[in-house]
Coordinates of C-alpha atoms in Angstrom, one line a residue:
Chain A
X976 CA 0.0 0.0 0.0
X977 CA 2.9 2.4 -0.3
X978 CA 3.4 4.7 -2.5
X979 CA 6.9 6.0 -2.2
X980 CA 10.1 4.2 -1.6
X981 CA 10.9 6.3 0.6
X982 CA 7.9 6.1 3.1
X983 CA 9.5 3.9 5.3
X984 CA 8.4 2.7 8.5
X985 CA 11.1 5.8 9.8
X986 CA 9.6 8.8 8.1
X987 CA 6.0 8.3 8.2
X988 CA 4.2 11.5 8.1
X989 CA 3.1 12.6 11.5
X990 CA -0.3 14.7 11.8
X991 CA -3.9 13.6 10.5
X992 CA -3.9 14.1 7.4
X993 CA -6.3 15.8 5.0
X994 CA -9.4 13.9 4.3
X995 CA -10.2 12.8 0.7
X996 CA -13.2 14.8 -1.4
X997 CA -15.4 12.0 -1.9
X998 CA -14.1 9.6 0.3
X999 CA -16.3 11.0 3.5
X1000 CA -16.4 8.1 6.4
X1001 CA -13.5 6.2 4.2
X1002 CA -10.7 5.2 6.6
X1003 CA -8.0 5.0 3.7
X1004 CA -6.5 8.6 3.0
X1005 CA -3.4 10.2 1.5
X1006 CA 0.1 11.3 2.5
X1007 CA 2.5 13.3 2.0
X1008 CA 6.0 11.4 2.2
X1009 CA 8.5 14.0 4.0
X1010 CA 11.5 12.8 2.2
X1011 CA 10.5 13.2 -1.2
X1012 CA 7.7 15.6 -0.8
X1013 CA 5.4 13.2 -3.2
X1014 CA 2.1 12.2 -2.4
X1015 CA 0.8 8.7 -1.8
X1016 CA -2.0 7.2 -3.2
X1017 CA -4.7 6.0 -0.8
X1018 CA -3.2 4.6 1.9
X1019 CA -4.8 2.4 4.1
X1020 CA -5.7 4.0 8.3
X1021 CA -5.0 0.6 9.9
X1022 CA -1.7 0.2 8.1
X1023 CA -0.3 3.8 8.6
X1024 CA -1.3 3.2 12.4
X1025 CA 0.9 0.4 12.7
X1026 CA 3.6 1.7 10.8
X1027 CA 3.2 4.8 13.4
X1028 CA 3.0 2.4 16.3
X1029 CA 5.8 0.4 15.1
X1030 CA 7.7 3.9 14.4
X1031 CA 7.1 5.0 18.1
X1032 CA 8.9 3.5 21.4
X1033 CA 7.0 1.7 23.2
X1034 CA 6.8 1.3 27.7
X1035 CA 5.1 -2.5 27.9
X1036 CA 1.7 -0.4 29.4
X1037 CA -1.1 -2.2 30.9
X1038 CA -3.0 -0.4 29.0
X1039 CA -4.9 -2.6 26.5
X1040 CA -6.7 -0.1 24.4
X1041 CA -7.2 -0.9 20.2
X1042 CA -4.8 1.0 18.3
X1043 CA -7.1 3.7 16.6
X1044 CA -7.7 4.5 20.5
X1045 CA -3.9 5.3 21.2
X1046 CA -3.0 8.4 22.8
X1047 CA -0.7 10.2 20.1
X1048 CA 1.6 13.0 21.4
X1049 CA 3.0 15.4 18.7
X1050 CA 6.6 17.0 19.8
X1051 CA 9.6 17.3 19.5
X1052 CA 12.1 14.3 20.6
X1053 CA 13.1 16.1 23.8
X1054 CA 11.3 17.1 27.0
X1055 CA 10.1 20.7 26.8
X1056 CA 6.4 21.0 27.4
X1057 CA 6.0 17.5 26.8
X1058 CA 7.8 15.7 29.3
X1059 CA 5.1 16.4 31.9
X1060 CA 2.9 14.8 30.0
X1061 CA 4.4 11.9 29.3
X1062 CA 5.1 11.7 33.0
X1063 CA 1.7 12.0 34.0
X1064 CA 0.6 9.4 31.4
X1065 CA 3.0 6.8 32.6
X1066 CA 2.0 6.9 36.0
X1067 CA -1.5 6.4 34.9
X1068 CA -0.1 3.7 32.6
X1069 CA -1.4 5.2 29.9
X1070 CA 0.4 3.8 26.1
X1071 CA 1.1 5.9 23.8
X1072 CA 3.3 7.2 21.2
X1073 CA 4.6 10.1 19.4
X1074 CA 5.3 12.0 16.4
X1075 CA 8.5 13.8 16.7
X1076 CA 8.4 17.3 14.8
X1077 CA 12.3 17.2 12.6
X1078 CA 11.2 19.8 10.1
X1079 CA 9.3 23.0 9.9
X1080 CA 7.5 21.4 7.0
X1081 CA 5.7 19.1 9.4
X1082 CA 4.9 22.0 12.0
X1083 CA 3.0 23.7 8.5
X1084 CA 1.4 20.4 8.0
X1085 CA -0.1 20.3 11.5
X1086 CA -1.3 24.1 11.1
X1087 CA -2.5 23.6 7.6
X1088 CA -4.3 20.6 8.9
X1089 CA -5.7 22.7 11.8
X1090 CA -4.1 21.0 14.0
X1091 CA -3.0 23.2 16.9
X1092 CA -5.9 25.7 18.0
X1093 CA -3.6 28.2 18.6
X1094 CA -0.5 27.0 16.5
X1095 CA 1.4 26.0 19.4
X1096 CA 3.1 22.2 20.6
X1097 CA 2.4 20.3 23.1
X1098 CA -0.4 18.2 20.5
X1099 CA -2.2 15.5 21.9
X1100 CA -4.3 13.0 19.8
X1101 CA -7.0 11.2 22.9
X1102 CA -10.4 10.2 23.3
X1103 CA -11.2 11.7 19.4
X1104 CA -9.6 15.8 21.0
X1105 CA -6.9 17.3 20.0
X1106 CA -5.7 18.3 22.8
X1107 CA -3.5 21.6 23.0
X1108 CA -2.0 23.8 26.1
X1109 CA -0.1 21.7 28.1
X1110 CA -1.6 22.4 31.8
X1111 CA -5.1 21.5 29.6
X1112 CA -3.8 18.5 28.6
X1113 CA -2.2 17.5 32.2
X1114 CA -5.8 18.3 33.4
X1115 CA -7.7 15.9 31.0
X1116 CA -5.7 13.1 32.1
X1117 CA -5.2 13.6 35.3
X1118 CA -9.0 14.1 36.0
X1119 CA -9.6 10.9 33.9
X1120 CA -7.1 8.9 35.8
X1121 CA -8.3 10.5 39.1
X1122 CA -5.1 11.7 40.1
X1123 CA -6.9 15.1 40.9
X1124 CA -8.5 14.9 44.2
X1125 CA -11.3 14.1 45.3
X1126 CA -13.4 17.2 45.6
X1127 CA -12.6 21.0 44.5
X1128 CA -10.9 21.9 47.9
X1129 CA -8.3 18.9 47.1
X1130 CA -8.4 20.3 43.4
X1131 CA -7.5 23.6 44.3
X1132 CA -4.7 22.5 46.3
X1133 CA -3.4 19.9 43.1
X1134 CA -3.5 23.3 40.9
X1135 CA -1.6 25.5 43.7
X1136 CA 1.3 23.2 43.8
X1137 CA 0.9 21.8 39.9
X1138 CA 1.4 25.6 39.2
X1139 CA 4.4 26.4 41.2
X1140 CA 6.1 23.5 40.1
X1141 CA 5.4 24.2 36.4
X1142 CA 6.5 27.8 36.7
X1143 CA 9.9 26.2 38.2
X1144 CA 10.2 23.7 35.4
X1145 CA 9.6 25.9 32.9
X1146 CA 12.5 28.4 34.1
X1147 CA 14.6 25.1 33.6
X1148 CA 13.0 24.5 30.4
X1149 CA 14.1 27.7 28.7
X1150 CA 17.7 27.6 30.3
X1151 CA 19.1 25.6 26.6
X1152 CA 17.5 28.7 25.0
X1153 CA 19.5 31.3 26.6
X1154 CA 22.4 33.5 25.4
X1155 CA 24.0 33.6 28.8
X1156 CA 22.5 30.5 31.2
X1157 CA 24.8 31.0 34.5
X1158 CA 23.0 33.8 35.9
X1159 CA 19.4 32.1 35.1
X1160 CA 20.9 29.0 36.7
X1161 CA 21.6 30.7 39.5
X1162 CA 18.3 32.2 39.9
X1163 CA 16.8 29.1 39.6
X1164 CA 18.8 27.6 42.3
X1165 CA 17.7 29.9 44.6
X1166 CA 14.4 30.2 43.6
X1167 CA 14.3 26.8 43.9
X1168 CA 15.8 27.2 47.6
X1169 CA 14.1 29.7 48.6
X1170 CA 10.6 29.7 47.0
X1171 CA 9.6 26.2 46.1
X1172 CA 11.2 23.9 48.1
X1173 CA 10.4 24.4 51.8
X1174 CA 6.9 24.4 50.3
X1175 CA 7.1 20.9 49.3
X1176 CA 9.5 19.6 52.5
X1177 CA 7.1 20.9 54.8
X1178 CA 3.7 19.6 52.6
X1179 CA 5.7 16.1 52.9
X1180 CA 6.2 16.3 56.6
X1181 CA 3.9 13.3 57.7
X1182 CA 2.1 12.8 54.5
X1183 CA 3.0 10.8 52.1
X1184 CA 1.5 12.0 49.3
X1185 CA 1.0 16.3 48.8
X1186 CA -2.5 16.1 48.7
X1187 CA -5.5 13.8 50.0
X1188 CA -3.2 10.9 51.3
X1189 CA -3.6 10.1 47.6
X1190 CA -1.1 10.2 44.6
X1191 CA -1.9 13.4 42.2
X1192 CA -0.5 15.4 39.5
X1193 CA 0.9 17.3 42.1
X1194 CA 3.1 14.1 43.3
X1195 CA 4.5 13.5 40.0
X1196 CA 5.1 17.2 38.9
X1197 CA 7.2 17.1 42.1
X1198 CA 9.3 13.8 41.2
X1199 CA 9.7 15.4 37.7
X1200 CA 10.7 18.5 39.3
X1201 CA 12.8 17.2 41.5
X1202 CA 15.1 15.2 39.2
X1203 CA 15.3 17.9 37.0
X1204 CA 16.6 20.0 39.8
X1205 CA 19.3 17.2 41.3
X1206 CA 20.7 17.3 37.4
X1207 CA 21.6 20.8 37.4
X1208 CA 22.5 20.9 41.1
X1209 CA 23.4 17.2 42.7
X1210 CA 23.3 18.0 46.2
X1211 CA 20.5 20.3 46.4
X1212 CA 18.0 18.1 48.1
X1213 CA 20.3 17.9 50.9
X1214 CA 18.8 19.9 53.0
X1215 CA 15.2 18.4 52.6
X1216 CA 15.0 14.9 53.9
X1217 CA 11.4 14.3 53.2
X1218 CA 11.2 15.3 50.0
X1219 CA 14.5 13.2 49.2
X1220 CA 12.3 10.2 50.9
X1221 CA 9.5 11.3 49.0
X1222 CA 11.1 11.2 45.8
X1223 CA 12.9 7.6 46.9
X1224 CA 9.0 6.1 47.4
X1225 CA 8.2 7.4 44.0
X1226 CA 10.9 6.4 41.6
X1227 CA 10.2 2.7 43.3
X1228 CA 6.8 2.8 41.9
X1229 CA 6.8 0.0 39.0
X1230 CA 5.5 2.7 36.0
X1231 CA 8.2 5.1 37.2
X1232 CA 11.0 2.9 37.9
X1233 CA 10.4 1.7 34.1
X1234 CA 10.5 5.2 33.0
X1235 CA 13.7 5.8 34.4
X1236 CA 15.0 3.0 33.2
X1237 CA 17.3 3.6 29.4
X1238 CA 15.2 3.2 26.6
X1239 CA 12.3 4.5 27.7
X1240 CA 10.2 7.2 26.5
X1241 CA 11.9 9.9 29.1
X1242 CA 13.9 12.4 27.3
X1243 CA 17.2 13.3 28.5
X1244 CA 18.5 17.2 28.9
X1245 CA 18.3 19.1 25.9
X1246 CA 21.4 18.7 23.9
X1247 CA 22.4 21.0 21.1
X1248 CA 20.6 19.0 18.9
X1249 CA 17.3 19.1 20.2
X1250 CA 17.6 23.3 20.3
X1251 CA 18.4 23.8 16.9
X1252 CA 15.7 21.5 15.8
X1253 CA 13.2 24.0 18.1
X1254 CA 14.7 26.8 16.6
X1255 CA 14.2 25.5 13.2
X1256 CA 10.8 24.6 13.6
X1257 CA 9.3 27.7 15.0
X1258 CA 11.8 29.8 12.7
X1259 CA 13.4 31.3 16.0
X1260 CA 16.8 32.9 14.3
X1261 CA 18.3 34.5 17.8
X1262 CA 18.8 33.3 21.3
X1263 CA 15.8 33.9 23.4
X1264 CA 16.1 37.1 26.0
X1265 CA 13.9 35.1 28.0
Chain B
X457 CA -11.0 48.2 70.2
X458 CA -8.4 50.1 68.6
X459 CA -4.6 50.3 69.8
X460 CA -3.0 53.1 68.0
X461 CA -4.5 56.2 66.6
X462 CA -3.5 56.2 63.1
X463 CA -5.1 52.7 62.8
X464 CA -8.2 54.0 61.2
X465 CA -10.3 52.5 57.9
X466 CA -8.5 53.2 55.5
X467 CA -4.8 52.1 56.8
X468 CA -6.3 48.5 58.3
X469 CA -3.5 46.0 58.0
X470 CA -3.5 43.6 55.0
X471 CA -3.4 39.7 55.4
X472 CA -4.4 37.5 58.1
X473 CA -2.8 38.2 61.4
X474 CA -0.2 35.5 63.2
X475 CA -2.4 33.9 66.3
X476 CA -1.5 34.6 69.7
X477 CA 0.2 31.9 71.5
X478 CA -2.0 30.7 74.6
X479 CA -5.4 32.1 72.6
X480 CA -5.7 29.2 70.1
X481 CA -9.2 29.4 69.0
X482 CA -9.7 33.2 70.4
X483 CA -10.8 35.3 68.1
X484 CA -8.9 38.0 68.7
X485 CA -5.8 39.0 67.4
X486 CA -2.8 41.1 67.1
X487 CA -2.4 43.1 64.5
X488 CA 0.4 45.8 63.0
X489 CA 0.0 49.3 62.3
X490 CA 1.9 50.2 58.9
X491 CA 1.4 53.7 59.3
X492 CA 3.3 53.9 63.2
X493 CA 4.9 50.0 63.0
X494 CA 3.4 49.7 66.6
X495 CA 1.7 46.3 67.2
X496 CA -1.8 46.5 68.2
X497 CA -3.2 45.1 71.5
X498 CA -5.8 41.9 71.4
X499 CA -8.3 43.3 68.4
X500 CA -11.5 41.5 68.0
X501 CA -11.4 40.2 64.5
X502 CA -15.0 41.2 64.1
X503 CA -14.4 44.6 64.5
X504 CA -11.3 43.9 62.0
X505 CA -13.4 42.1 59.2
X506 CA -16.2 45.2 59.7
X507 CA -13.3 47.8 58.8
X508 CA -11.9 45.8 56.4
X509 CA -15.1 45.5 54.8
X510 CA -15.6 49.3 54.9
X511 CA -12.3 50.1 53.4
X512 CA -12.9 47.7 50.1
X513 CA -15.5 49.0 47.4
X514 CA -18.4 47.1 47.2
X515 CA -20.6 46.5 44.2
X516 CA -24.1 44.9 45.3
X517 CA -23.8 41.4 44.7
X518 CA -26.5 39.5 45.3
X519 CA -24.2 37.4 47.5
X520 CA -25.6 37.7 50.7
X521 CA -22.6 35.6 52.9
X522 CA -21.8 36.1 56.1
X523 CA -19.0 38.4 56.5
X524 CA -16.3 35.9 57.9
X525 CA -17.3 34.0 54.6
X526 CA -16.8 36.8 52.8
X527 CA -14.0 36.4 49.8
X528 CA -10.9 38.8 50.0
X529 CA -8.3 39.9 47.2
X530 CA -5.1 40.7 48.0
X531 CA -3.3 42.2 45.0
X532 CA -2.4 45.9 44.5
X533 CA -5.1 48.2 43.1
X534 CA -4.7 47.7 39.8
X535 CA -5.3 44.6 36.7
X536 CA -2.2 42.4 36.8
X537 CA -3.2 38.9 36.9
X538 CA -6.1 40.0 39.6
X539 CA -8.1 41.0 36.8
X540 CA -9.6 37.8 35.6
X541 CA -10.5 36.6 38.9
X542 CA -12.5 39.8 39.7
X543 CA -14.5 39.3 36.3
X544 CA -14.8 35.6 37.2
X545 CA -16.4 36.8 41.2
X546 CA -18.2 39.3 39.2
X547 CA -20.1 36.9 36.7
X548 CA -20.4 34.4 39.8
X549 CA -22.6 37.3 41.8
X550 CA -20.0 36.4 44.6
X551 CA -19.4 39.8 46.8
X552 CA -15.9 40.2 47.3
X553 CA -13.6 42.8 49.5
X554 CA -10.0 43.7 48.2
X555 CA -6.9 44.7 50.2
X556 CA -4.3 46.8 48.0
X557 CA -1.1 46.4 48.0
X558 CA 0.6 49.8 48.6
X559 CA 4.0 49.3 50.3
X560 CA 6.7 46.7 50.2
X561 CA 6.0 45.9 53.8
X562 CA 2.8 44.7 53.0
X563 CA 4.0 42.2 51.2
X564 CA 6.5 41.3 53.5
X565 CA 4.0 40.7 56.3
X566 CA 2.1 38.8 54.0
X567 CA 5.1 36.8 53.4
X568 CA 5.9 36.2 57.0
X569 CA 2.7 35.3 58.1
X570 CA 2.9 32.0 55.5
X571 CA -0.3 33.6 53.4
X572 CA 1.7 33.3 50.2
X573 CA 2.6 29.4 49.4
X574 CA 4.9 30.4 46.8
X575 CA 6.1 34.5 47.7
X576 CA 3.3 35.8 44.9
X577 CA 0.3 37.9 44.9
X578 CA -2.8 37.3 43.9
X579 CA -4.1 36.2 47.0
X580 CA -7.6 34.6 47.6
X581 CA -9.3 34.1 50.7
X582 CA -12.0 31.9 50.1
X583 CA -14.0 29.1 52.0
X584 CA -11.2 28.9 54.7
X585 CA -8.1 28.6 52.3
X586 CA -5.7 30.5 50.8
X587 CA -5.8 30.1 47.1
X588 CA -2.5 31.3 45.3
X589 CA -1.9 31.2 41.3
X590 CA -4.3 32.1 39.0
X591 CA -5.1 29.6 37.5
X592 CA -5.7 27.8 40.9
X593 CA -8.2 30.3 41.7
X594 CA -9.7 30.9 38.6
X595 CA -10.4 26.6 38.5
X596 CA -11.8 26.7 41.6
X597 CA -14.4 29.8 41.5
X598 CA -15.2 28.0 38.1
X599 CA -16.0 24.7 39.5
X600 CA -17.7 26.1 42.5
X601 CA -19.9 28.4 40.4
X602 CA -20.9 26.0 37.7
X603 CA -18.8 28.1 34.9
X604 CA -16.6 24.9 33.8
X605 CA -18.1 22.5 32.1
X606 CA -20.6 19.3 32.8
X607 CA -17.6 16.8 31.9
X608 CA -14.2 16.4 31.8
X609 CA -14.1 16.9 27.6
X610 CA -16.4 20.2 28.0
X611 CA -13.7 21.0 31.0
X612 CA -10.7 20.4 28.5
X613 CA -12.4 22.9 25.8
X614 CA -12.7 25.3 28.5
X615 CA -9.4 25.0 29.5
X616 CA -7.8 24.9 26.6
X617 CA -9.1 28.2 25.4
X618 CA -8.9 29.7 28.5
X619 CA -4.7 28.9 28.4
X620 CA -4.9 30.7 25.0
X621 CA -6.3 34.1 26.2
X622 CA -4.6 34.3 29.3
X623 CA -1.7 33.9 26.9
X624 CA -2.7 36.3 25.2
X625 CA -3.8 39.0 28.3
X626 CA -0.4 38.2 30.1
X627 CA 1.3 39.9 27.1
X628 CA -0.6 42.7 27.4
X629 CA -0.3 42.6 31.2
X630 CA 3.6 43.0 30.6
X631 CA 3.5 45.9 28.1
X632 CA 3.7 49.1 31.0
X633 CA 6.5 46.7 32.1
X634 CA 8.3 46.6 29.4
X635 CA 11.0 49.7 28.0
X636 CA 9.8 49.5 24.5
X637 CA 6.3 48.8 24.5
X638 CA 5.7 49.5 20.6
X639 CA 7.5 46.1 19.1
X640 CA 5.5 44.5 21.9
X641 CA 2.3 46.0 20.9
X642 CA 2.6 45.0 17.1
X643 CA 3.4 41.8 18.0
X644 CA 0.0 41.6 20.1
X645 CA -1.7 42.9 17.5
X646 CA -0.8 40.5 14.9
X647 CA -0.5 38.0 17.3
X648 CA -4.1 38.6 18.0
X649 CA -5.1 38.9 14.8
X650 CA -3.4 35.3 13.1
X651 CA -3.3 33.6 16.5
X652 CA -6.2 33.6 18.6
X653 CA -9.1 35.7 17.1
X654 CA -9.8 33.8 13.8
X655 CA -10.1 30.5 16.3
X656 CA -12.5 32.6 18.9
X657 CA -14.6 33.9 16.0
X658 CA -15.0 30.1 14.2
X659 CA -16.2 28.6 18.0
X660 CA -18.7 31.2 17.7
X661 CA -20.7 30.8 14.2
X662 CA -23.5 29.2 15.7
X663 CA -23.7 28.7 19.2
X664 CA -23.7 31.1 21.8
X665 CA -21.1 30.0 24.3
X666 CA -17.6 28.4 23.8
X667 CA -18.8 25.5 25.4
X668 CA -21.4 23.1 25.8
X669 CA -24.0 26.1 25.2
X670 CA -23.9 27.3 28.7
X671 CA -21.7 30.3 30.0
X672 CA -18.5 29.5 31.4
X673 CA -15.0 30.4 32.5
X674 CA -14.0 30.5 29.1
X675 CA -16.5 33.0 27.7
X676 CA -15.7 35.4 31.2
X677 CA -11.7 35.4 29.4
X678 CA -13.0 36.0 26.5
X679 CA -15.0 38.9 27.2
X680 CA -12.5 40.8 29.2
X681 CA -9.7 39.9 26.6
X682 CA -11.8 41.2 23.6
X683 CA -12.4 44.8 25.7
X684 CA -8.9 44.8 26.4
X685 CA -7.6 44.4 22.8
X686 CA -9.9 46.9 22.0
X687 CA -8.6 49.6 24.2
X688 CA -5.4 49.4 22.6
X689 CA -6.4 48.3 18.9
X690 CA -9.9 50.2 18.6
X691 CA -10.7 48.5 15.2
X692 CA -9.5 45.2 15.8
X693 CA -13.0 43.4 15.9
X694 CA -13.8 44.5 12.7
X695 CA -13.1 41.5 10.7
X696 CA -14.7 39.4 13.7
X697 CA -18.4 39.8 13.6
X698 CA -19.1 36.6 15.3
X699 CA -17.0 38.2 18.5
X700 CA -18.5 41.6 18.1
X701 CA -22.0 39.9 19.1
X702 CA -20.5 37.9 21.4
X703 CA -19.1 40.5 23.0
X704 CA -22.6 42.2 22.6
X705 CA -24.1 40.2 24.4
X706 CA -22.1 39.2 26.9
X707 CA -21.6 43.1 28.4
X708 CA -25.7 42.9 29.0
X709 CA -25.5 40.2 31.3
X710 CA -26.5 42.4 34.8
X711 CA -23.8 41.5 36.7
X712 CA -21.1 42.6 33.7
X713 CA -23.1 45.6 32.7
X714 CA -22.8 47.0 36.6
X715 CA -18.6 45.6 36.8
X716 CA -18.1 47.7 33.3
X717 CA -19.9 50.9 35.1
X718 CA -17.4 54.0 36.6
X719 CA -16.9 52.9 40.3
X720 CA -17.1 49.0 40.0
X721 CA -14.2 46.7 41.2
X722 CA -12.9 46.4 37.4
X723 CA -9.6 48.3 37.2
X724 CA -8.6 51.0 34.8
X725 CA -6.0 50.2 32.5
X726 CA -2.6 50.3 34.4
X727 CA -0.9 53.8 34.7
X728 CA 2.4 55.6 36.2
X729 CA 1.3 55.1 39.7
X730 CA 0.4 51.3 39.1
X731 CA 3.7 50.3 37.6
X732 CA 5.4 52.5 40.3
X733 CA 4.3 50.6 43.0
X734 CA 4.2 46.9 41.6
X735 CA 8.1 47.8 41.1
X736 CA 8.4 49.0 44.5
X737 CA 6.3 46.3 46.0
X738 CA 8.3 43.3 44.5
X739 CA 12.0 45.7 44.8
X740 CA 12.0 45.6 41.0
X741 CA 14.8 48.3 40.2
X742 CA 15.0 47.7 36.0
X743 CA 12.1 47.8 33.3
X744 CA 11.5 43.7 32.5
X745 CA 13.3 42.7 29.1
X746 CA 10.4 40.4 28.6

């Protein structure tokens, strides 16, 4: 059913693509091959999903969900926005797999397919949405998975902390994208001293869990956060034994431990790489001031 | 009840007061003077909320709480990110009293007393807890009030345009931050215009609401974020006829007609004094580069 030579299992097109006048309800559609910018002829849905499958990595989820159910993440092959998201749907063992954006060709094709509701990565592809914003998409799933309280007073709570440790990641996030990192590094140690973590050390005194006595998106923004924070700066959980313990209990949960494992879908640190991919995608020609 | 003389309406101390050691459960408690930096003796918090409630402006919600329930803003007398949660209260018919932000040591005390999980303003005081971030808040008046959806997919729509104007209004919030506003301000505009506009005014052919045909969260940002462009690009609805009528409609709803009458809670656009005092509030001795 393929077309092109080159529309190997490596470079199938990523993004829904364009529905076929005429072919309304018809699960076969067309493609445009990346490498040599042809189109396909029809190409059969089912097929194209397990080339995309095959394409992805894969965790060994429990979840048992039919293929043309799959969660589908659309990024780039590094953490950014993403990773918190892929965090969240591993703890709910949740499969999925991803696209990763290479080109600025492919970002177009996700806009010109309308995609992106407001042009922008994180894309995910779940329960028939297409799911943009990243704290949207870490709501959806973590209200479906019930790892969001019980009741809107917990809630609250989950967002208070989910929020400060996003802003904090995020900080981190942009640190690759800098001119000049040492001085935001810095910041973000201290921030990080100063702001965020007695917050969570003295949340975790007793409690196992920040909110509820139940895991939340709270609990594994923290572990993200966390190991994000002992890479840049080894020793600075030092001075907060419960939230080392904490972070101990949580990488021995089975769908984390697996995620930390190599080969799994965690992204390591950006890498040179990985920026000037970003950079080509979104067209960014100077370091951010950010 | 009162200890020092200058302690009168309209210089009533902001945030809530430590408790006195030996009075646990007494409701009285000690308070500090900004104006004379002398503590105060035992004040009955009574007498407290009554002044407190005096000082703030009120706008005739139907809300009819008692006053201890009453909800309190802490931010500084101006939009910022305060903004959305007082058009959010607003829509809600929830009565609300505000306590501005004037001086640094404000913020300090509202720092040392532990008010602020995470050092930042806003600051809700609301059915017992202290709600920081936003988004936090603005989740949690949603859910309360019935503005956020019957499910979680209606909740993810909301969300996920709600993410893309606050986007949007946190540029604008930055702008009398900023040393060169004018780049900024094109960038808005166009921003506006190819970004986040076209995808308002396409949710709109048809139905009334954003979502699930029943007013919520989303269409509250959306309101406020259309009056704001407008104040700064006059024309800029012109092309979106859909969003004119929305916004048509929206500013008769009672409760939005009275909040967009002179001497409601809604905030002028931000001025000298505004910026002034935010900078001298948070110690902020540069304009922002962002």
């Amino acid at each position: 059913m393929v077309h092109c030579a080159n529309m190997q299992l490596y470079h199938v097109p990523i993004g829904p693509p364009p529905p076929i006048t005429g072919f309304r309800g018809c699960t076969r559609l067309r493609f445009v091959c990346f490498i040599c910018c042809h189109f396909t002829a029809l190409l059969d849905v089912d097929f194209i999903r397990r080339s995309e499958n095959a394409v992805s990595q894969t965790l060994g989820s429990k979840n048992t969900a039919a293929m043309s159910d799959k969660v589908i993440l659309h990024y780039f092959n590094g953490r950014g926005k993403m990773e918190s998201v892929r965090w969240l749907l591993t703890v709910a063992e949740v499969e999925f797999d991803e696209y990763y954006l290479t080109t600025r060709e492919q970002y177009l094709k996700l806009l010109n397919d309308g995609s992106l509701l407001f042009q922008q990565v994180p894309l995910v592809e779940m329960d028939g949405m297409k799911l943009v914003q990243t704290k949207a998409i870490l709501h959806y799933i973590a209200e479906k998975y019930n790892l969001f309280g019980k009741d809107i007073k917990e809630r609250a709570m989950i967002n208070m902390y989910s929020e400060g440790l996003i802003d904090l990641m995020e900080m981190m996030m942009m640190l690759p994208f800098t001119a000049d990192p040492k001085p935001k590094l810095d910041n973000i140690q201290s921030k990080a001293k100063e702001r965020y973590l007695p917050v969570f050390e003295k949340a975790l005194t007793g409690p196992v869990y920040l909110v509820g006595g139940k895991l939340s998106l709270a609990d594994v923004l923290l572990v993200e956060c966390t190991l994000m924070l002992e890479e840049k700066f080894p020793a600075i959980l030092k001075d907060y034994p419960n939230l080392k313990s904490f972070q101990g209990r949580m990488i021995q949960i089975p769908a984390i431990s697996r995620f930390l494992q190599p080969g799994s879908k965690r992204k390591p640190q950006p890498d040179e790489g990985y920026v000037k991919t970003v950079m080509e995608v979104f067209n960014i020609t100077a370091p951010l001031s950010l």
